[in-house]
CSV table of C-alpha atoms and ligand atoms in Angstrom, one decimal:
chain,number,residue,atom,x,y,z
A,1,MET,CA,178.4,-85.3,-107.3
A,2,ASN,CA,174.8,-86.9,-107.1
A,3,GLN,CA,176.4,-90.0,-107.9
A,4,PRO,CA,174.1,-92.7,-106.3
A,5,VAL,CA,175.2,-95.1,-103.2
A,6,ILE,CA,173.2,-97.9,-103.8
A,7,ALA,CA,172.5,-99.2,-107.3
A,8,VAL,CA,171.0,-102.3,-108.1
A,9,THR,CA,170.1,-103.5,-111.1
A,10,ASP,CA,167.9,-106.1,-112.7
A,11,LEU,CA,168.3,-108.3,-108.7
A,12,ALA,CA,167.4,-111.5,-108.9
A,13,LYS,CA,168.0,-114.3,-106.2
A,14,SER,CA,166.4,-117.9,-106.6
A,15,TYR,CA,166.6,-120.8,-103.4
A,16,GLY,CA,166.0,-123.3,-105.5
A,17,GLU,CA,162.2,-123.7,-106.8
A,18,VAL,CA,161.7,-120.2,-104.7
A,19,THR,CA,162.2,-116.7,-106.4
A,20,ALA,CA,162.9,-114.2,-103.0
A,21,LEU,CA,164.2,-111.7,-105.6
A,22,ALA,CA,162.4,-111.8,-109.6
A,23,GLY,CA,164.7,-109.2,-111.2
A,24,ILE,CA,164.3,-105.5,-109.1
A,25,SER,CA,166.0,-102.5,-110.0
A,26,LEU,CA,166.5,-99.2,-107.4
A,27,SER,CA,169.2,-96.6,-106.8
A,28,VAL,CA,169.6,-94.6,-103.7
A,29,THR,CA,171.8,-91.8,-103.2
A,30,ARG,CA,174.0,-90.8,-100.4
A,31,GLY,CA,172.2,-89.5,-97.0
A,32,ALA,CA,168.7,-90.4,-97.7
A,33,VAL,CA,166.5,-93.2,-96.4
A,34,LEU,CA,165.2,-96.3,-98.3
A,35,ALA,CA,162.4,-97.7,-96.8
A,36,VAL,CA,162.0,-101.3,-97.5
A,37,LEU,CA,158.0,-103.1,-97.0
A,38,GLY,CA,156.2,-105.7,-97.9
A,39,HIS,CA,154.7,-108.5,-96.6
A,40,ASN,CA,156.3,-111.7,-95.0
A,41,GLY,CA,158.7,-113.4,-97.6
A,42,ALA,CA,158.3,-110.7,-99.8
A,43,GLY,CA,162.1,-110.6,-100.3
A,44,LYS,CA,163.2,-107.8,-98.3
A,45,THR,CA,165.5,-109.4,-96.1
A,46,THR,CA,167.1,-110.9,-99.5
A,47,LEU,CA,167.7,-107.8,-100.6
A,48,ILE,CA,169.7,-106.7,-97.3
A,49,ASP,CA,171.6,-109.7,-97.3
A,50,ILE,CA,172.7,-109.1,-100.8
A,51,LEU,CA,173.5,-105.8,-100.2
A,52,SER,CA,175.8,-106.1,-97.5
A,53,THR,CA,177.4,-109.3,-99.0
A,54,ARG,CA,176.0,-112.0,-97.0
A,55,VAL,CA,174.3,-113.7,-99.7
A,56,ARG,CA,175.2,-113.8,-103.5
A,57,PRO,CA,173.1,-112.7,-106.2
A,58,SER,CA,171.5,-115.1,-108.6
A,59,ALA,CA,171.6,-112.5,-111.6
A,60,GLY,CA,171.8,-108.7,-112.1
A,61,THR,CA,173.8,-106.2,-110.2
A,62,ALA,CA,174.2,-104.3,-107.0
A,63,ARG,CA,176.7,-101.9,-106.1
A,64,VAL,CA,177.5,-100.2,-102.6
A,65,CYS,CA,179.6,-96.8,-102.6
A,66,GLY,CA,180.4,-97.7,-106.2
A,67,TYR,CA,181.7,-101.0,-105.3
A,68,ASP,CA,180.0,-104.5,-106.7
A,69,VAL,CA,178.7,-106.6,-103.9
A,70,VAL,CA,180.2,-110.0,-104.9
A,71,GLN,CA,183.6,-108.4,-107.1
A,72,ARG,CA,184.6,-106.4,-104.5
A,73,GLY,CA,182.6,-107.9,-101.1
A,74,ARG,CA,185.7,-106.4,-98.9
A,75,ALA,CA,185.3,-102.6,-100.4
A,76,VAL,CA,181.6,-103.0,-99.8
A,77,ARG,CA,182.0,-104.5,-96.0
A,78,ARG,CA,184.4,-102.2,-95.2
A,79,ARG,CA,182.1,-99.2,-96.3
A,80,ILE,CA,178.5,-100.4,-94.4
A,81,GLY,CA,177.0,-101.4,-91.0
A,82,VAL,CA,174.9,-103.9,-90.2
A,83,THR,CA,171.8,-104.1,-87.7
A,84,GLY,CA,169.5,-106.7,-87.7
A,85,GLN,CA,166.5,-108.5,-86.6
A,86,PHE,CA,168.9,-111.5,-85.2
A,87,ALA,CA,171.8,-109.0,-83.2
A,88,ALA,CA,175.6,-110.0,-83.1
A,89,VAL,CA,175.6,-109.0,-79.7
A,90,ASP,CA,177.7,-111.4,-76.6
A,91,ASP,CA,175.0,-111.8,-74.1
A,92,ALA,CA,178.2,-112.2,-71.8
A,93,LEU,CA,180.4,-109.7,-72.7
A,94,SER,CA,179.2,-105.5,-71.0
A,95,GLY,CA,178.2,-103.9,-73.8
A,96,ARG,CA,181.3,-101.6,-73.6
A,97,GLY,CA,183.0,-104.7,-73.9
A,98,ASN,CA,180.9,-105.8,-77.3
A,99,LEU,CA,181.7,-102.3,-78.8
A,100,VAL,CA,185.3,-102.7,-78.0
A,101,LEU,CA,185.8,-106.1,-79.8
A,102,ILE,CA,184.1,-105.1,-82.6
A,103,ALA,CA,185.8,-101.8,-82.6
A,104,ARG,CA,189.4,-103.9,-82.0
A,105,LEU,CA,188.1,-106.7,-84.4
A,106,LEU,CA,188.2,-104.0,-87.1
A,107,GLY,CA,191.2,-103.0,-86.8
A,108,ALA,CA,191.0,-100.2,-84.0
A,109,LYS,CA,194.6,-99.8,-80.6
A,110,PRO,CA,192.8,-100.5,-78.1
A,111,ARG,CA,192.6,-96.9,-76.8
A,112,GLN,CA,191.2,-95.4,-80.3
A,113,ALA,CA,188.5,-99.1,-79.7
A,114,GLN,CA,187.7,-97.9,-75.9
A,115,ALA,CA,187.5,-94.0,-77.1
A,116,ARG,CA,185.1,-95.4,-80.2
A,117,ALA,CA,182.8,-97.1,-78.1
A,118,ALA,CA,182.7,-94.2,-74.9
A,119,GLU,CA,181.6,-92.1,-78.0
A,120,LEU,CA,178.5,-94.5,-79.0
A,121,ILE,CA,177.2,-95.3,-75.9
A,122,ALA,CA,176.9,-91.4,-74.5
A,123,SER,CA,175.1,-91.1,-77.7
A,124,PHE,CA,173.3,-94.2,-77.4
A,125,GLY,CA,172.4,-93.0,-73.5
A,126,LEU,CA,173.6,-96.6,-72.8
A,127,GLU,CA,176.0,-95.0,-70.1
A,128,ASP,CA,174.4,-96.6,-66.9
A,129,ALA,CA,174.3,-99.7,-68.4
A,130,ALA,CA,177.4,-99.9,-70.3
A,131,ASP,CA,179.7,-102.3,-67.8
A,132,ARG,CA,176.8,-104.8,-67.3
A,133,PRO,CA,176.4,-108.0,-69.2
A,134,ALA,CA,174.6,-107.2,-72.4
A,135,GLY,CA,172.6,-110.1,-71.4
A,136,THR,CA,170.5,-107.8,-68.6
A,137,TYR,CA,169.7,-105.0,-71.0
A,138,SER,CA,165.9,-105.0,-72.1
A,139,GLY,CA,164.5,-105.2,-75.1
A,140,GLY,CA,165.2,-101.3,-76.1
A,141,MET,CA,168.6,-101.1,-74.5
A,142,ARG,CA,169.9,-104.3,-76.9
A,143,ARG,CA,168.5,-102.2,-79.9
A,144,ARG,CA,170.3,-99.3,-78.8
A,145,LEU,CA,173.3,-101.2,-78.7
A,146,ASP,CA,172.6,-103.4,-81.9
A,147,LEU,CA,172.3,-100.1,-83.5
A,148,ALA,CA,176.0,-99.0,-81.7
A,149,ALA,CA,178.1,-102.0,-83.0
A,150,GLY,CA,176.8,-101.5,-86.5
A,151,LEU,CA,178.0,-98.0,-86.3
A,152,VAL,CA,181.4,-98.7,-84.7
A,153,GLY,CA,183.6,-98.4,-88.2
A,154,ALA,CA,181.5,-95.0,-89.0
A,155,PRO,CA,179.9,-96.4,-92.2
A,156,GLN,CA,178.5,-94.8,-95.3
A,157,VAL,CA,175.5,-97.1,-95.5
A,158,LEU,CA,173.6,-98.4,-92.8
A,159,PHE,CA,171.3,-101.2,-92.9
A,160,LEU,CA,168.8,-102.0,-90.3
A,161,ASP,CA,166.9,-105.1,-90.8
A,162,GLU,CA,163.6,-104.3,-89.1
A,163,PRO,CA,164.8,-101.8,-86.4
A,164,THR,CA,162.1,-101.2,-84.0
A,165,THR,CA,160.3,-104.7,-84.1
A,166,GLY,CA,159.0,-105.5,-80.4
A,167,LEU,CA,159.9,-101.9,-79.3
A,168,ASP,CA,157.7,-100.2,-76.9
A,169,PRO,CA,156.6,-96.6,-78.6
A,170,VAL,CA,159.5,-94.6,-76.2
A,171,SER,CA,162.7,-96.7,-77.5
A,172,ARG,CA,160.8,-96.8,-81.0
A,173,SER,CA,160.7,-92.8,-81.6
A,174,GLY,CA,164.7,-92.7,-79.7
A,175,LEU,CA,165.7,-94.9,-82.3
A,176,TRP,CA,163.8,-92.7,-85.1
A,177,ALA,CA,165.6,-90.3,-83.9
A,178,VAL,CA,168.7,-91.4,-83.4
A,179,VAL,CA,168.3,-92.7,-88.0
A,180,GLU,CA,167.6,-89.2,-88.9
A,181,GLY,CA,170.3,-87.7,-87.5
A,182,LEU,CA,172.5,-90.2,-89.1
A,183,ALA,CA,170.9,-89.7,-92.2
A,184,ALA,CA,171.3,-85.7,-91.5
A,185,ARG,CA,174.5,-86.1,-91.8
A,186,GLY,CA,175.2,-87.8,-94.8
A,187,THR,CA,174.5,-91.9,-93.4
A,188,THR,CA,172.7,-93.5,-96.1
A,189,VAL,CA,170.0,-95.8,-94.2
A,190,VAL,CA,168.1,-98.3,-95.7
A,191,LEU,CA,165.4,-100.3,-93.4
A,192,THR,CA,163.1,-102.8,-93.3
A,193,THR,CA,160.1,-101.6,-91.7
A,194,GLN,CA,156.5,-103.5,-91.1
A,195,TYR,CA,155.1,-100.3,-89.7
A,196,LEU,CA,154.1,-98.0,-92.1
A,197,GLU,CA,154.2,-95.6,-89.1
A,198,GLU,CA,158.2,-96.0,-89.5
A,199,ALA,CA,158.7,-95.6,-93.0
A,200,ASP,CA,156.0,-92.5,-93.3
A,201,ARG,CA,158.4,-91.1,-90.6
A,202,LEU,CA,161.5,-91.9,-91.3
A,203,ALA,CA,161.7,-92.6,-95.7
A,204,ASP,CA,163.0,-90.4,-98.4
A,205,HIS,CA,161.8,-93.2,-100.3
A,206,VAL,CA,159.3,-95.8,-100.2
A,207,VAL,CA,159.5,-99.5,-102.3
A,208,VAL,CA,157.0,-101.8,-101.8
A,209,LEU,CA,158.2,-105.6,-102.6
A,210,GLY,CA,155.7,-108.6,-103.3
A,211,LEU,CA,156.1,-111.8,-104.4
A,212,GLY,CA,160.0,-110.5,-105.4
A,213,HIS,CA,159.0,-107.3,-106.9
A,214,ILE,CA,158.7,-103.7,-106.4
A,215,THR,CA,155.3,-103.3,-106.9
A,216,VAL,CA,154.8,-99.6,-105.6
A,217,SER,CA,158.2,-97.3,-104.9
A,218,GLY,CA,157.7,-93.6,-104.7
A,219,THR,CA,158.2,-90.8,-102.0
A,220,PRO,CA,155.8,-91.4,-99.1
A,221,SER,CA,154.0,-88.0,-100.4
A,222,GLN,CA,153.9,-90.2,-103.6
A,223,LEU,CA,152.3,-92.5,-102.5
A,224,LYS,CA,149.9,-91.3,-100.8
A,225,ALA,CA,148.5,-89.3,-103.1
A,226,ARG,CA,148.1,-91.8,-105.6
A,227,LEU,CA,146.1,-93.1,-103.2
A,228,GLY,CA,143.8,-89.9,-103.3
A,229,ASN,CA,142.6,-87.3,-101.3
A,230,ARG,CA,142.6,-85.8,-98.4
A,231,THR,CA,139.1,-85.4,-95.9
A,232,ALA,CA,137.4,-82.9,-94.4
A,233,THR,CA,135.4,-84.0,-92.0
A,234,LEU,CA,132.6,-81.2,-91.1
A,235,THR,CA,130.9,-80.8,-87.2
A,236,PHE,CA,127.6,-79.3,-87.1
A,237,GLY,CA,125.5,-78.1,-84.1
A,238,THR,CA,122.0,-78.9,-85.0
A,239,GLU,CA,120.3,-80.9,-87.8
A,240,LEU,CA,118.9,-77.7,-89.4
A,241,ALA,CA,122.9,-76.7,-90.0
A,242,LEU,CA,123.6,-80.2,-91.0
A,243,ARG,CA,121.0,-80.3,-93.4
A,244,ARG,CA,121.8,-77.0,-95.1
A,245,ALA,CA,125.1,-78.1,-95.6
A,246,VAL,CA,123.7,-81.5,-97.4
A,247,ASP,CA,122.6,-78.9,-99.9
A,248,ALA,CA,124.7,-77.4,-99.7
A,249,LEU,CA,127.6,-79.3,-100.8
A,250,ALA,CA,125.0,-81.0,-103.6
A,251,ARG,CA,125.1,-77.8,-105.5
A,252,LEU,CA,129.0,-77.7,-104.9
A,253,GLY,CA,128.8,-81.6,-106.6
A,254,LEU,CA,130.4,-82.8,-103.2
A,255,ALA,CA,129.1,-86.1,-102.2
A,256,ALA,CA,129.0,-86.3,-98.2
A,257,GLY,CA,129.4,-89.2,-96.0
A,258,ARG,CA,127.4,-89.0,-92.4
A,259,THR,CA,127.1,-89.6,-89.2
A,260,GLY,CA,125.3,-88.6,-86.4
A,261,LEU,CA,126.2,-84.3,-86.7
A,262,VAL,CA,129.0,-85.4,-88.7
A,263,LEU,CA,129.8,-85.5,-92.3
A,264,SER,CA,132.6,-86.3,-94.2
A,265,VAL,CA,133.7,-85.1,-97.9
A,266,PRO,CA,136.2,-86.1,-99.6
A,267,LEU,CA,138.8,-83.4,-101.0
A,268,SER,CA,140.3,-82.8,-104.7
A,269,GLY,CA,142.7,-79.8,-104.2
A,270,PRO,CA,143.6,-77.6,-101.5
A,271,GLY,CA,141.4,-74.7,-102.8
A,272,ASP,CA,138.0,-76.8,-101.5
A,273,ILE,CA,138.5,-75.8,-98.0
A,274,PRO,CA,137.6,-71.9,-98.2
A,275,VAL,CA,135.0,-72.6,-101.4
A,276,LEU,CA,133.6,-75.1,-98.7
A,277,VAL,CA,133.5,-72.8,-95.9
A,278,ARG,CA,132.2,-69.7,-98.1
A,279,ALA,CA,129.0,-71.9,-99.3
A,280,LEU,CA,128.2,-73.6,-95.9
A,281,ASP,CA,128.3,-69.8,-94.2
A,282,ALA,CA,126.5,-68.6,-97.5
A,283,ALA,CA,123.9,-71.2,-96.9
A,284,GLY,CA,123.5,-70.4,-93.3
A,285,ALA,CA,125.3,-73.8,-91.8
A,286,PRO,CA,127.6,-72.4,-89.5
A,287,LEU,CA,130.2,-75.0,-88.4
A,288,ARG,CA,131.3,-76.0,-85.1
A,289,ASP,CA,134.6,-77.9,-86.1
A,290,LEU,CA,136.5,-79.0,-89.3
A,291,THR,CA,139.2,-81.2,-89.3
A,292,VAL,CA,140.9,-82.2,-92.6
A,293,THR,CA,142.7,-85.9,-92.6
A,294,GLU,CA,145.5,-87.0,-95.3
A,295,PRO,CA,145.5,-90.8,-96.1
A,296,THR,CA,148.3,-92.6,-94.4
A,297,LEU,CA,150.6,-95.1,-96.1
A,298,ASP,CA,148.6,-97.4,-94.4
A,299,ASP,CA,145.8,-96.9,-96.2
A,300,VAL,CA,148.2,-97.1,-99.5
A,301,TYR,CA,149.1,-100.8,-98.0
A,302,LEU,CA,146.0,-101.9,-97.5
A,303,SER,CA,144.9,-100.8,-100.6
A,304,LEU,CA,147.8,-102.3,-102.8
A,305,HIS,CA,146.9,-105.3,-100.7
A,306,ARG,CA,143.6,-105.9,-102.0
A,307,THR,CA,144.4,-105.2,-105.1
A,308,ALA,CA,146.6,-108.2,-105.3
A,309,VAL,CA,144.3,-110.6,-104.0
A,310,ALA,CA,141.5,-109.5,-106.3
A,311,SER,CA,144.3,-110.2,-108.9
B,1,ATP,N1,167.9,-118.9,-97.1
B,1,ATP,C1,167.2,-120.1,-97.8
B,1,ATP,N2,166.6,-120.9,-98.7
B,1,ATP,C2,165.8,-121.2,-99.3
B,1,ATP,N3,164.3,-119.9,-99.0
B,1,ATP,C3,164.9,-118.9,-99.0
B,1,ATP,C4,166.3,-118.7,-97.8
B,1,ATP,N4,166.0,-117.3,-97.7
B,1,ATP,C5,164.7,-116.7,-97.3
B,1,ATP,N5,164.4,-117.8,-98.9
B,1,ATP,C6,162.9,-117.7,-99.0
B,1,ATP,O1,162.9,-116.5,-100.4
B,1,ATP,C7,161.2,-115.8,-99.7
B,1,ATP,C8,161.8,-114.1,-99.1
B,1,ATP,O2,162.8,-114.7,-98.2
B,1,ATP,P1,163.2,-113.1,-97.3
B,1,ATP,O3,163.5,-113.6,-95.7
B,1,ATP,O4,163.9,-112.2,-98.3
B,1,ATP,O5,161.8,-112.1,-97.0
B,1,ATP,P2,161.2,-111.1,-96.1
B,1,ATP,O6,160.4,-109.8,-96.9
B,1,ATP,O7,162.5,-111.0,-95.3
B,1,ATP,O8,160.0,-111.6,-94.9
B,1,ATP,P3,159.9,-111.5,-93.4
B,1,ATP,O9,159.1,-110.2,-93.5
B,1,ATP,O10,159.3,-113.0,-93.1
B,1,ATP,O11,161.3,-111.2,-92.5
B,1,ATP,C9,160.5,-116.6,-98.7
B,1,ATP,O12,159.9,-117.1,-99.7
B,1,ATP,C10,161.7,-117.1,-98.2
B,1,ATP,O13,161.1,-118.4,-97.7
């Protein structure tokens, strides 16, 4: 029942001397969002290009919707949508014209093509600009049109290569909402991104590519948990309270970093907070404020990068 929609086994791609993918394996289930992260040249676009049948692998296999990307390219293409950093939008045509043209190329009758274009224009909030040339669109509108173009054929799988690069925060979060809606309705999404916040927000699963290998893979929570701990930030009203707190924390075996009247304490588990609060209370060290911060994917990424540089 829960057959993977994307199944990749030992996939490799070389361009002459350059190894873009060195043999990677992964799978993605229906309605899941996979985020592919990695530095420039890590192989992200090559992976998307192979899965969307634009590039042939040198070795290994990849199946999309059950079809081999090399042997059944047409069957794969009929089931996928692709949007990219280099949008295939015709600037001279209107937004509507672009969508109608794509629908017609996919075999829709003129009426159906018009209806599909109108539907997408409405769901991407492009009504006001629908009938002017796409060349006059802002970056955010262009991205929305590009994404709409990738959805004309109601694909089962959508590939997004850096979908929000260069967008302002409002356009970015609008696009995130669209992607979330698609995934909730069962579309499987593979996106590459440079933004860890984007992966954290959208992805069920993250793979980090480095020099053509998967260097780390897991849910955003698993990746953050691997890195370690939440931190409690404790703010005190007086020097006396802070000194009492340092002593109380030492008795609990917790080391604290100090900045002014603020202590940062790495936590090891969810039970730490009540223990901490009771100990401070008992020590006569009243808290003025307490916040708990989770590690971010940025922390994971930077830590991986440091490890890679060190080795
Ligand atoms: N057509 C090509 N010919 C030769 N080398 C290529 C070709 N396409 C990609 N490469 C090389 O393969 C490696 C992986 O490139 P790829 O574009 O997949 O990386 P990426 O992770 O998408 O990078 P970016 O974040 O910069 O887009 C790079 O070293 C790149 O120079």
